[in-house]
Structure formats: structure tokens, C-alpha cells
């Protein structure tokens, strides 16, 4: 829809698509990333999501990370450089003159996995 615009772009940032619950050193969910309700992110969790979103905006279209590894380190921030001093869009990622596949594709996560994750989240939260 906006592909022909020179002054505006929409880019999907898939950093949360394949993210799983972060685990602690014992292999149990690391609750320090979540608020007291075990559903919403804590300050630490929000900081981690902000880093993942920022890094996704720096990555070229077609090479964006689709998960977050929850390492909680500000040193993993990707920064603009002299070669690419901008946020990555479809055009500046090299797709300007190439045909773009906009067809609907199958989701990378099966629908049942979302249901299992939701039920597991409720069980963990109730414990």
C-alpha cells in the first residue's frame, strides 16, 4: 500500500514471533521478566522488549530476528553506522526494484502451539 511513497514506510518487526518464556539457571520460568500478575512484563521485561524492537528496526528486511533470547544486556544494542545511518525499510534493504512476495503464507507457529502456551501460562501463573 505504501510501497510507492518516498516519505513513508511500514515495516513489520517480527522480534516477538518465535519468542518463548525466558528460563532461569534451573530451567524454570524466570519470573524477574514479569510483573506480579505473571502476565505483564516487569521493567526488566520491557527493557528487553525495547532492545529487541530497536535491533529489529536496524536489521534489513528479510534478515530480521524473529525471537528474543532474553539475555538482558544493553551491550547487545545494534547501532546505526556510517554505511547504514537509518532504520531499515523495504526500499533501503535492497527490495526496491525486486519483486516482493506479498502472498499470504502459513504462520510459522501452528495454532495449537498458541493454545498450549496460553494454557501453560495460566497454569504457571496460578502456581
Coordinates of N, CA and C in Angstrom, one line a residue:
X1 N 0.8 -1.2 0.0 CA 0.0 0.0 0.0 C 0.9 1.3 0.0
X2 N 2.0 1.3 0.7 CA 2.8 2.4 0.8 C 4.1 2.3 0.1
X3 N 4.2 1.2 -0.7 CA 5.5 0.9 -1.4 C 6.0 2.0 -2.3
X4 N 5.0 2.8 -2.9 CA 5.4 3.8 -3.9 C 5.7 5.1 -3.2
X5 N 5.5 5.2 -1.9 CA 5.7 6.5 -1.2 C 7.2 6.7 -0.9
X6 N 7.7 7.9 -1.1 CA 9.1 8.2 -0.8 C 9.3 8.7 0.6
X7 N 8.2 9.2 1.2 CA 8.2 9.8 2.5 C 7.6 9.0 3.7
X8 N 7.3 7.8 3.4 CA 6.6 7.0 4.5 C 6.8 5.5 4.2
X9 N 7.0 4.7 5.2 CA 7.2 3.3 5.1 C 6.5 2.6 6.3
X10 N 6.1 1.4 6.0 CA 5.6 0.5 7.1 C 6.4 -0.8 7.0
X11 N 7.0 -1.2 8.1 CA 7.8 -2.4 8.2 C 7.4 -3.2 9.4
X12 N 7.1 -4.5 9.1 CA 6.7 -5.4 10.2 C 8.0 -5.8 10.9
X13 N 7.9 -5.7 12.3 CA 9.1 -6.0 13.1 C 8.7 -7.3 13.8
X14 N 9.3 -8.5 13.4 CA 8.8 -9.8 13.9 C 9.6 -10.3 15.1
X15 N 10.2 -9.4 15.9 CA 11.1 -9.8 17.0 C 10.4 -10.7 18.1
X16 N 9.0 -10.7 18.1 CA 8.3 -11.4 19.1 C 7.6 -12.7 18.6
X17 N 7.8 -12.9 17.3 CA 7.0 -14.0 16.6 C 7.4 -15.4 17.2
X18 N 8.6 -15.7 17.5 CA 9.0 -17.0 18.0 C 9.6 -17.0 19.4
X19 N 9.3 -16.0 20.1 CA 9.8 -15.8 21.5 C 9.2 -16.8 22.4
X20 N 10.0 -17.4 23.3 CA 9.5 -18.3 24.4 C 9.7 -17.7 25.7
X21 N 9.1 -18.2 26.7 CA 9.3 -17.7 28.1 C 10.7 -17.9 28.5
X22 N 11.4 -16.8 29.0 CA 12.8 -16.9 29.4 C 12.9 -17.9 30.7
X23 N 14.0 -18.6 30.7 CA 14.2 -19.6 31.8 C 15.4 -19.1 32.6
X24 N 15.3 -19.5 33.9 CA 16.4 -19.2 34.8 C 17.5 -20.3 34.7
X25 N 18.5 -20.3 35.6 CA 19.5 -21.3 35.6 C 19.1 -22.7 35.9
X26 N 17.9 -22.8 36.6 CA 17.3 -24.1 36.9 C 16.4 -24.6 35.9
X27 N 16.2 -23.9 34.8 CA 15.3 -24.4 33.7 C 13.9 -24.0 34.0
X28 N 13.6 -23.2 35.0 CA 12.2 -22.8 35.3 C 12.0 -21.4 34.8
X29 N 10.7 -21.0 34.5 CA 10.5 -19.6 34.0 C 11.1 -18.6 34.9
X30 N 11.8 -17.6 34.3 CA 12.5 -16.5 35.0 C 11.4 -15.4 35.3
X31 N 10.9 -15.4 36.5 CA 9.8 -14.5 36.8 C 10.3 -13.1 36.9
X32 N 11.6 -12.8 36.9 CA 12.1 -11.4 37.0 C 11.7 -10.6 35.8
X33 N 11.3 -11.3 34.7 CA 10.9 -10.6 33.5 C 9.5 -10.2 33.5
X34 N 8.7 -10.7 34.5 CA 7.3 -10.5 34.6 C 6.8 -9.7 35.8
X35 N 5.7 -9.0 35.7 CA 5.1 -8.3 36.9 C 4.5 -9.3 37.8
X36 N 4.0 -8.8 38.9 CA 3.4 -9.7 40.0 C 2.3 -10.6 39.5
X37 N 1.6 -10.1 38.4 CA 0.5 -10.9 37.9 C 1.0 -12.1 36.9
X38 N 2.3 -12.2 36.7 CA 2.9 -13.2 35.9 C 2.4 -13.2 34.5
X39 N 1.8 -12.1 34.0 CA 1.3 -12.0 32.7 C 2.0 -10.8 32.0
X40 N 2.0 -9.7 32.6 CA 2.6 -8.5 32.0 C 4.1 -8.4 32.3
X41 N 4.8 -7.7 31.4 CA 6.3 -7.6 31.6 C 6.6 -6.7 32.8
X42 N 7.7 -7.0 33.5 CA 8.2 -6.1 34.5 C 9.1 -5.0 33.8
X43 N 9.7 -4.1 34.6 CA 10.6 -3.1 34.0 C 11.7 -3.8 33.2
X44 N 12.2 -4.9 33.8 CA 13.3 -5.7 33.1 C 12.8 -6.3 31.8
X45 N 11.6 -6.8 31.8 CA 11.0 -7.4 30.6 C 10.7 -6.4 29.5
X46 N 10.2 -5.2 29.9 CA 10.0 -4.1 29.0 C 11.3 -3.6 28.4
X47 N 12.4 -3.5 29.2 CA 13.7 -3.1 28.7 C 14.2 -4.1 27.6
X48 N 14.0 -5.4 27.9 CA 14.4 -6.5 27.0 C 13.6 -6.4 25.6
X49 N 12.3 -6.1 25.7 CA 11.5 -6.0 24.5 C 11.9 -4.7 23.7
X50 N 12.2 -3.6 24.4 CA 12.6 -2.4 23.8 C 13.9 -2.6 23.0
X51 N 14.8 -3.4 23.6 CA 16.1 -3.7 22.9 C 15.8 -4.5 21.7
X52 N 15.0 -5.5 21.8 CA 14.7 -6.4 20.7 C 14.0 -5.6 19.6
X53 N 13.1 -4.7 19.9 CA 12.4 -3.9 18.9 C 13.4 -3.0 18.2
X54 N 14.2 -2.3 18.9 CA 15.2 -1.4 18.3 C 16.1 -2.2 17.4
X55 N 16.6 -3.3 17.8 CA 17.5 -4.1 17.0 C 16.8 -4.6 15.7
X56 N 15.5 -4.9 15.8 CA 14.7 -5.3 14.6 C 14.6 -4.2 13.7
X57 N 14.5 -2.9 14.1 CA 14.4 -1.8 13.2 C 15.7 -1.5 12.5
X58 N 16.8 -2.0 13.1 CA 18.2 -1.8 12.5 C 18.5 -2.9 11.5
X59 N 17.8 -4.0 11.6 CA 18.1 -5.1 10.7 C 17.4 -5.0 9.3
X60 N 18.0 -5.3 8.2 CA 17.4 -5.2 6.9 C 16.2 -6.1 6.8
X61 N 15.2 -5.7 6.0 CA 14.0 -6.5 5.7 C 14.5 -7.8 5.1
X62 N 14.0 -8.9 5.5 CA 14.4 -10.3 5.1 C 15.4 -10.9 6.0
X63 N 16.1 -10.1 6.9 CA 17.1 -10.6 7.8 C 16.7 -10.3 9.2
X64 N 15.5 -10.0 9.5 CA 15.1 -9.6 10.8 C 15.0 -10.8 11.8
X65 N 15.4 -10.7 13.0 CA 15.4 -11.7 14.0 C 13.9 -11.9 14.4
X66 N 13.4 -13.1 14.5 CA 12.0 -13.4 14.9 C 11.8 -13.9 16.3
X67 N 12.9 -13.8 17.1 CA 12.8 -14.2 18.5 C 13.6 -13.3 19.4
X68 N 13.4 -13.5 20.7 CA 14.1 -12.7 21.7 C 14.8 -13.7 22.6
X69 N 16.1 -13.5 22.8 CA 16.8 -14.5 23.7 C 16.9 -14.1 25.2
X70 N 16.3 -13.0 25.5 CA 16.2 -12.6 26.9 C 17.6 -12.6 27.7
X71 N 18.6 -12.1 27.1 CA 19.9 -12.1 27.8 C 20.1 -10.8 28.7
X72 N 19.2 -9.9 28.6 CA 19.2 -8.6 29.4 C 20.5 -8.0 29.4
X73 N 21.0 -7.6 28.3 CA 22.3 -6.8 28.2 C 22.2 -5.7 27.2
X74 N 22.4 -4.5 27.7 CA 22.3 -3.3 26.9 C 23.5 -3.3 25.8
X75 N 24.5 -4.1 26.1 CA 25.6 -4.2 25.1 C 25.2 -4.8 23.8
X76 N 24.1 -5.5 23.8 CA 23.6 -6.1 22.5 C 22.8 -5.2 21.6
X77 N 22.7 -3.9 22.0 CA 22.0 -3.0 21.1 C 22.8 -2.8 19.8
X78 N 22.1 -2.8 18.7 CA 22.7 -2.6 17.4 C 22.5 -1.1 17.1
X79 N 23.6 -0.5 16.6 CA 23.6 0.9 16.4 C 23.8 1.2 14.9
X80 N 23.2 2.4 14.5 CA 23.4 2.8 13.1 C 24.9 3.0 12.9
X81 N 25.4 2.9 11.7 CA 26.8 3.2 11.4 C 26.9 4.1 10.1
X82 N 28.0 4.4 9.7 CA 28.2 5.3 8.6 C 27.6 4.7 7.3
X83 N 27.7 3.4 7.1 CA 27.2 2.8 5.9 C 25.6 2.7 5.9
X84 N 25.0 2.6 7.1 CA 23.6 2.5 7.2 C 23.1 3.3 8.4
X85 N 23.1 4.7 8.2 CA 22.7 5.5 9.3 C 21.2 5.8 9.4
X86 N 20.4 4.7 9.2 CA 18.9 4.9 9.2 C 18.2 3.6 9.6
X87 N 16.9 3.6 9.8 CA 16.1 2.5 10.1 C 15.9 1.7 8.8
X88 N 15.9 0.4 8.9 CA 15.8 -0.4 7.7 C 14.3 -0.5 7.2
X89 N 14.1 -0.2 5.9 CA 12.8 -0.3 5.3 C 12.9 -1.2 4.1
X90 N 11.8 -1.5 3.4 CA 11.8 -2.3 2.3 C 12.7 -1.8 1.2
X91 N 12.7 -0.5 0.9 CA 13.5 0.1 -0.1 C 15.0 0.1 0.2
X92 N 15.3 0.6 1.4 CA 16.8 0.7 1.7 C 17.4 -0.7 2.1
X93 N 16.6 -1.7 2.1 CA 17.1 -3.1 2.3 C 17.4 -3.8 1.0
X94 N 17.2 -3.1 -0.1 CA 17.5 -3.7 -1.4 C 16.4 -4.4 -2.1
X95 N 15.2 -4.1 -1.6 CA 14.0 -4.7 -2.3 C 13.3 -3.7 -3.2
X96 N 13.9 -2.6 -3.4 CA 13.2 -1.5 -4.2 C 12.8 -2.0 -5.6
X97 N 13.7 -2.6 -6.3 CA 13.5 -3.0 -7.7 C 13.2 -4.4 -7.9
X98 N 13.2 -5.2 -6.8 CA 12.9 -6.6 -6.9 C 11.5 -6.9 -6.6
X99 N 10.9 -8.0 -7.3 CA 9.5 -8.3 -7.0 C 9.4 -8.8 -5.5
X100 N 8.3 -8.3 -4.9 CA 8.1 -8.6 -3.5 C 7.0 -9.6 -3.4
X101 N 7.1 -10.7 -2.7 CA 6.1 -11.7 -2.5 C 5.2 -11.2 -1.3
X102 N 4.0 -10.8 -1.7 CA 3.0 -10.3 -0.7 C 1.9 -11.3 -0.5
X103 N 2.1 -12.5 -1.0 CA 1.1 -13.5 -0.8 C 1.0 -13.9 0.7
X104 N -0.2 -14.4 1.0 CA -0.4 -14.9 2.4 C 0.3 -16.2 2.6
X105 N 1.1 -16.3 3.6 CA 1.8 -17.5 3.9 C 1.3 -18.2 5.1
X106 N 1.6 -19.4 5.3 CA 1.3 -20.2 6.5 C 2.0 -19.6 7.7
X107 N 1.4 -19.5 8.9 CA 2.1 -19.0 10.0 C 3.3 -19.9 10.4
X108 N 4.3 -19.4 11.0 CA 5.5 -20.2 11.3 C 5.2 -21.0 12.6
X109 N 4.2 -20.6 13.4 CA 3.9 -21.3 14.6 C 2.5 -21.9 14.4
X110 N 2.3 -23.2 14.6 CA 1.0 -23.8 14.5 C 0.0 -23.3 15.5
X111 N -1.3 -23.2 15.1 CA -2.3 -22.7 16.0 C -2.3 -23.4 17.3
X112 N -2.1 -24.7 17.4 CA -2.2 -25.4 18.6 C -1.1 -25.1 19.6
X113 N 0.1 -24.6 19.1 CA 1.1 -24.2 20.0 C 0.7 -23.0 20.8
X114 N 0.0 -22.1 20.2 CA -0.5 -20.9 20.9 C -1.4 -21.3 22.0
X115 N -2.3 -22.3 21.7 CA -3.2 -22.7 22.8 C -2.5 -23.4 23.9
X116 N -1.5 -24.2 23.6 CA -0.7 -24.9 24.6 C 0.1 -23.9 25.4
X117 N 0.6 -22.9 24.8 CA 1.4 -21.8 25.5 C 0.4 -21.0 26.4
X118 N -0.8 -20.7 26.0 CA -1.7 -20.0 26.8 C -2.1 -20.8 28.0
X119 N -2.4 -22.1 27.8 CA -2.8 -22.9 29.0 C -1.6 -23.0 29.9
X120 N -0.4 -23.2 29.4 CA 0.8 -23.3 30.3 C 1.0 -22.0 31.0
X121 N 0.7 -20.9 30.4 CA 0.9 -19.6 31.1 C -0.1 -19.5 32.2
X122 N -1.3 -19.9 32.0 CA -2.3 -19.8 33.0 C -1.9 -20.8 34.2
X123 N -1.5 -22.0 33.9 CA -1.1 -22.9 34.9 C 0.1 -22.3 35.7
X124 N 1.1 -21.8 35.0 CA 2.3 -21.2 35.7 C 1.9 -20.0 36.6
X125 N 1.0 -19.2 36.0 CA 0.5 -18.1 36.8 C -0.3 -18.4 38.0
X126 N -1.0 -19.5 37.9 CA -1.8 -19.9 39.1 C -1.0 -20.6 40.2
X127 N 0.2 -21.1 39.8 CA 1.0 -21.7 40.8 C 1.7 -20.6 41.6

